Amino acid sequence: MAHPNPVISCEFFPPVDADALQRLQQTAERLQAIKPEYFSVTYGAGGTTQERTLATVFTLQEHSRIPVAPHLTCIGSTRSGVREILAHYQQRGINRLVALRGDLPSGTQSIGELRYANELVEFIRTSTGDYFHIEVAAYPEFHPQADSPERDLQHFQRKIQAGANAAITQYFFNADGYFRFLDDCQRLSIEIPIVPGIMPITNFRQLARFSDRCGAEIPRWLRQRLEHFGDDRAALCAFGEDVISALCQRLLEHGAPGLHFYSMNRADPTLAICRNLGLSA
Ligand code: FAD
């Protein structure tokens, strides 16, 4: 049954310079039309720095009414470093986090004092009690480094036992995999909301690169269609909007608690999908 009040959120990455940050503020302003519960800002993904995440979080917080949730990763970090960042966020009234392991930048060997996301969640809870609402990552198509689907699910469960409040999935194009994942979670009495991560389709090469890296499967029928558009960007975007709107519709109709958009710092693709779903103001 469709969720009566789906929770919408949008993810950004920290922009490279002041101009891009200004453009992101405009994007965030436009995205307020879909009444997001929060905006999230990635950390460390694609070689970005902690400083840029903090600067982006505080700028968005200053200029928008929507709460901002910084991502925080543990790989390569120390407990004292994480404690310091948590204190910064508490001082600024930020009370929502996305807690992740992160990936080791190539060439780096140090795993850090906290090795997995469950250890990070546990550390946040020990240091700050119930102050933060914590989201963690979930993988309906399983994490690329997982030993087995069962072990991956057990590791997911450990993050919830450590104190996570909700989860956001890696993006996917196969709704059945997500529903099966929800069934598996239900069997383990995992009851937190598991919000599907949604990747709007606007650029095939970029999507293929990301998907190879993070283990998201592009089904053959979709890959073939997208490849076929070649340089016809407008046709690809129109087709992508149609496919992703239909995916979201199906997810919401079958009980997904919300949608988390990997916005890639752009407003139009997410707004168009939400308009098709009747979710924009
Ligand atoms: P974990 O939950 O720790 O799992 C990682 C792997 O280790 C899995 O294979 C799991 O099965 C296994 N595992 C977990 N716990 C244990 C254990 N105790 N013992 C043995 N094995 C274990 N990356 C960034 O760098 N910055 C970001 O801002 C960012 N944002 C993201 C947002 C979302 C919504 C998602 C889905 C991913 C994001 N990522 C980000 C990518 C993420 O960091 C990578 O996918 C990373 O490889 C795994 O992170 P995790 O938190 O899921 O790790």
XYZ file of C-alpha atoms and ligand atoms in Angstrom:
334
model
C 0.000 0.000 0.000
C 1.286 3.485 -0.829
C 2.822 5.414 2.026
C 0.494 8.356 2.888
C 3.342 10.778 3.481
C 6.549 9.797 1.692
C 9.720 11.374 3.084
C 11.681 13.106 0.337
C 15.364 13.996 0.695
C 18.045 15.205 -1.722
C 21.763 14.558 -1.691
C 24.450 17.025 -2.779
C 28.217 16.825 -3.081
C 30.432 19.714 -1.895
C 31.000 22.114 -4.816
C 34.558 22.823 -5.976
C 34.533 26.629 -5.688
C 32.549 29.680 -4.588
C 30.651 29.990 -7.901
C 29.577 26.363 -7.779
C 28.518 26.807 -4.154
C 26.351 29.740 -5.170
C 24.771 27.628 -7.914
C 24.129 24.897 -5.339
C 22.289 27.406 -3.134
C 20.010 28.153 -6.097
C 19.504 24.430 -6.666
C 18.625 23.950 -3.000
C 16.205 26.865 -3.155
C 14.398 25.383 -6.164
C 14.256 21.943 -4.572
C 12.304 23.372 -1.632
C 9.269 23.040 -3.956
C 9.217 19.289 -3.248
C 9.309 19.914 0.512
C 12.336 17.766 1.320
C 12.623 16.572 4.902
C 16.370 17.217 4.654
C 19.279 17.833 2.301
C 22.356 15.672 2.762
C 25.958 16.530 1.826
C 28.480 13.822 0.955
C 31.890 13.579 2.550
C 35.076 12.361 0.968
C 33.344 10.908 -2.096
C 35.359 11.518 -5.277
C 38.324 12.970 -3.358
C 36.446 15.885 -1.722
C 37.615 17.113 1.648
C 36.027 17.299 5.082
C 36.454 21.106 5.043
C 34.369 21.431 1.884
C 31.622 19.291 3.406
C 31.496 21.475 6.519
C 31.518 24.689 4.471
C 28.708 23.394 2.234
C 26.626 22.182 5.191
C 26.910 25.507 7.023
C 26.188 27.572 3.879
C 23.063 25.538 3.100
C 21.985 25.746 6.720
C 22.341 29.536 6.644
C 20.442 30.027 3.393
C 17.681 27.439 3.461
C 14.890 26.406 5.795
C 15.498 22.712 5.101
C 17.554 20.801 7.722
C 20.954 19.624 6.478
C 22.441 16.190 7.220
C 26.201 15.877 6.712
C 27.604 12.497 5.678
C 30.374 11.269 7.931
C 32.751 8.428 7.097
C 35.084 6.540 9.386
C 37.715 5.139 7.080
C 41.093 6.802 7.629
C 39.778 8.798 10.608
C 40.507 8.845 14.327
C 38.067 8.785 17.234
C 39.237 12.217 18.368
C 38.780 13.615 14.843
C 35.227 12.257 14.646
C 34.481 13.582 18.150
C 35.656 17.041 17.061
C 33.405 17.045 14.011
C 30.414 15.880 16.050
C 31.033 18.765 18.465
C 31.124 21.240 15.538
C 27.793 19.937 14.297
C 26.216 19.995 17.744
C 27.343 23.608 18.240
C 25.638 24.545 14.949
C 22.416 22.710 15.799
C 22.893 20.005 13.146
C 21.142 16.922 14.489
C 20.988 14.530 11.559
C 23.868 12.516 10.069
C 24.445 9.924 7.368
C 27.049 7.551 8.878
C 29.162 5.485 6.484
C 32.339 3.535 6.221
C 33.501 5.324 3.087
C 36.076 3.966 0.661
C 39.851 4.164 0.960
C 41.219 6.719 -1.506
C 43.546 4.879 -3.922
C 47.100 4.737 -2.637
C 46.023 5.081 1.009
C 46.692 2.177 3.328
C 45.407 3.385 6.700
C 41.984 1.988 7.515
C 41.636 4.144 10.631
C 40.494 3.535 14.182
C 36.890 2.814 13.192
C 36.732 0.180 10.472
C 33.064 -0.270 9.606
C 29.938 1.872 9.665
C 28.498 -0.086 12.630
C 31.549 0.977 14.674
C 31.004 4.596 13.651
C 27.320 4.480 14.629
C 28.233 2.928 17.961
C 30.879 5.594 18.542
C 28.415 8.419 17.747
C 25.884 6.943 20.171
C 28.497 6.499 22.923
C 29.782 10.058 22.437
C 26.537 11.947 21.933
C 23.703 9.695 23.111
C 20.465 10.159 21.204
C 21.298 13.666 20.001
C 21.709 12.700 16.319
C 19.208 11.069 14.015
C 21.459 8.617 12.144
C 20.934 7.281 8.625
C 23.060 4.417 7.312
C 23.536 2.857 3.872
C 21.716 -0.250 2.629
C 22.413 -2.345 -0.478
C 19.456 -4.212 -2.029
C 21.861 -5.522 -4.710
C 24.487 -6.114 -2.010
C 27.704 -4.293 -1.341
C 30.397 -5.112 -3.921
C 32.842 -6.264 -1.216
C 30.325 -8.384 0.731
C 31.317 -12.010 1.416
C 27.766 -13.167 0.736
C 24.230 -11.708 0.681
C 23.593 -13.229 4.145
C 26.740 -11.727 5.665
C 25.958 -8.332 4.095
C 22.492 -8.412 5.624
C 23.939 -9.338 9.016
C 26.356 -6.424 8.763
C 23.449 -4.159 7.876
C 21.610 -5.415 10.944
C 24.636 -4.573 13.121
C 24.343 -0.920 12.101
C 20.757 -0.851 13.307
C 21.652 -2.650 16.529
C 24.346 0.008 17.025
C 21.650 2.692 16.934
C 20.848 3.758 13.347
C 17.379 5.288 12.955
C 16.877 4.830 9.215
C 18.624 3.708 6.039
C 19.085 4.982 2.493
C 19.794 2.466 -0.233
C 22.376 2.500 -2.952
C 20.532 3.401 -6.164
C 19.073 0.580 -8.235
C 16.866 0.096 -11.270
C 15.308 -3.190 -10.223
C 12.393 -2.641 -7.840
C 12.026 -6.381 -7.155
C 15.490 -6.512 -5.580
C 14.457 -3.719 -3.205
C 11.181 -5.430 -2.243
C 13.031 -8.707 -1.639
C 15.541 -6.825 0.529
C 12.654 -5.351 2.590
C 11.225 -8.866 3.030
C 14.627 -10.143 4.200
C 14.879 -7.257 6.668
C 11.399 -7.931 7.970
C 12.377 -11.563 8.618
C 15.244 -10.240 10.759
C 12.795 -7.917 12.594
C 14.523 -4.846 11.135
C 11.855 -2.195 11.399
C 13.564 1.094 10.564
C 12.512 2.958 7.394
C 14.639 1.888 4.394
C 14.346 4.667 1.846
C 15.276 3.854 -1.759
C 18.095 5.948 -3.232
C 17.042 7.309 -6.629
C 19.501 8.254 -9.366
C 17.936 10.406 -12.093
C 19.288 9.397 -15.511
C 20.835 12.285 -17.444
C 24.205 11.007 -18.651
C 24.847 7.419 -19.698
C 28.659 7.381 -19.524
C 28.698 8.875 -16.039
C 25.975 6.496 -14.872
C 27.854 3.472 -16.257
C 31.061 4.603 -14.507
C 29.321 5.115 -11.140
C 27.426 1.850 -11.430
C 30.565 -0.183 -12.180
C 32.190 1.331 -9.105
C 29.340 0.946 -6.610
C 27.872 -2.342 -7.827
C 24.498 -0.992 -9.005
C 23.233 -3.068 -11.915
C 22.004 -1.366 -15.071
C 19.659 -3.980 -16.588
C 20.483 -4.948 -20.170
C 17.271 -3.500 -21.639
C 18.029 -0.137 -19.999
C 21.732 -0.098 -20.887
C 20.950 -0.892 -24.535
C 18.345 1.858 -24.772
C 20.590 4.424 -23.088
C 23.592 3.540 -25.258
C 21.448 3.927 -28.332
C 20.725 7.624 -27.597
C 24.400 8.486 -28.222
C 24.785 12.267 -28.180
C 21.038 12.959 -28.199
C 21.018 14.257 -24.627
C 17.456 15.609 -24.731
C 16.006 12.260 -25.834
C 18.070 10.402 -23.224
C 16.896 12.735 -20.445
C 13.235 12.416 -21.477
C 13.523 8.624 -21.551
C 15.425 8.610 -18.230
C 12.758 10.773 -16.594
C 10.074 8.378 -17.782
C 11.900 5.272 -16.533
C 12.793 6.723 -13.128
C 9.333 8.232 -12.584
C 7.794 4.803 -13.241
C 10.304 3.179 -10.853
C 9.470 5.722 -8.109
C 5.749 5.290 -8.687
C 6.058 1.530 -8.251
C 8.246 1.881 -5.152
C 5.825 4.275 -3.474
C 2.765 2.239 -4.464
C 4.299 -0.795 -2.787
C 5.155 0.882 0.478
C 8.574 2.571 0.118
C 8.662 5.089 2.995
C 10.102 7.861 0.826
C 12.633 8.698 -1.884
C 16.216 9.925 -1.504
C 17.401 11.662 -4.683
C 21.060 11.579 -5.701
C 20.584 15.025 -7.222
C 24.145 15.451 -8.584
C 23.670 19.102 -7.519
C 20.982 19.665 -10.157
C 17.360 20.584 -9.504
C 15.610 19.915 -12.832
C 15.798 16.087 -13.058
C 14.541 15.599 -9.469
C 11.835 18.267 -9.866
C 10.595 16.694 -13.099
C 10.306 13.237 -11.509
C 8.496 14.646 -8.468
C 6.135 16.593 -10.732
C 5.270 13.348 -12.558
C 4.569 11.737 -9.183
C 2.394 14.619 -8.023
C 4.847 15.382 -5.217
C 5.786 18.978 -5.972
C 4.061 21.992 -4.466
P 29.645 -0.836 5.920
O 28.247 -0.933 6.362
O 30.721 -0.753 6.956
O 29.924 -2.097 4.961
C 31.071 -2.135 4.112
C 31.399 -3.565 3.708
O 31.950 -4.269 4.819
C 30.197 -4.419 3.277
O 30.640 -5.314 2.305
C 29.791 -5.157 4.540
O 29.141 -6.390 4.272
C 31.144 -5.358 5.219
N 31.071 -5.260 6.681
C 30.356 -4.387 7.409
N 30.581 -4.538 8.734
C 31.489 -5.533 8.840
C 32.137 -6.142 9.931
N 31.894 -5.743 11.196
N 33.032 -7.145 9.665
C 33.291 -7.551 8.396
N 32.704 -6.991 7.306
C 31.818 -5.991 7.525
N 31.056 7.253 0.428
C 31.814 8.314 0.785
O 33.051 8.232 0.770
N 31.229 9.511 1.171
C 29.889 9.670 1.210
O 29.408 10.748 1.577
C 29.060 8.566 0.858
N 27.714 8.656 0.916
C 26.944 7.535 0.660
C 25.551 7.621 0.817
C 24.748 6.509 0.571
C 23.267 6.620 0.786
C 25.345 5.291 0.142
C 24.484 4.089 -0.166
C 26.720 5.199 -0.035
C 27.531 6.309 0.233
N 28.921 6.261 0.127
C 29.700 7.354 0.461
C 29.580 5.031 -0.331
C 29.960 4.114 0.855
O 30.883 4.749 1.704
C 30.574 2.843 0.259
O 29.578 2.094 -0.371
C 31.371 1.996 1.242
O 32.102 1.030 0.483
C 30.521 1.239 2.250
O 30.004 2.065 3.202
P 28.963 1.493 4.285
O 28.718 2.579 5.234
O 27.823 0.866 3.621
O 29.910 0.375 4.951
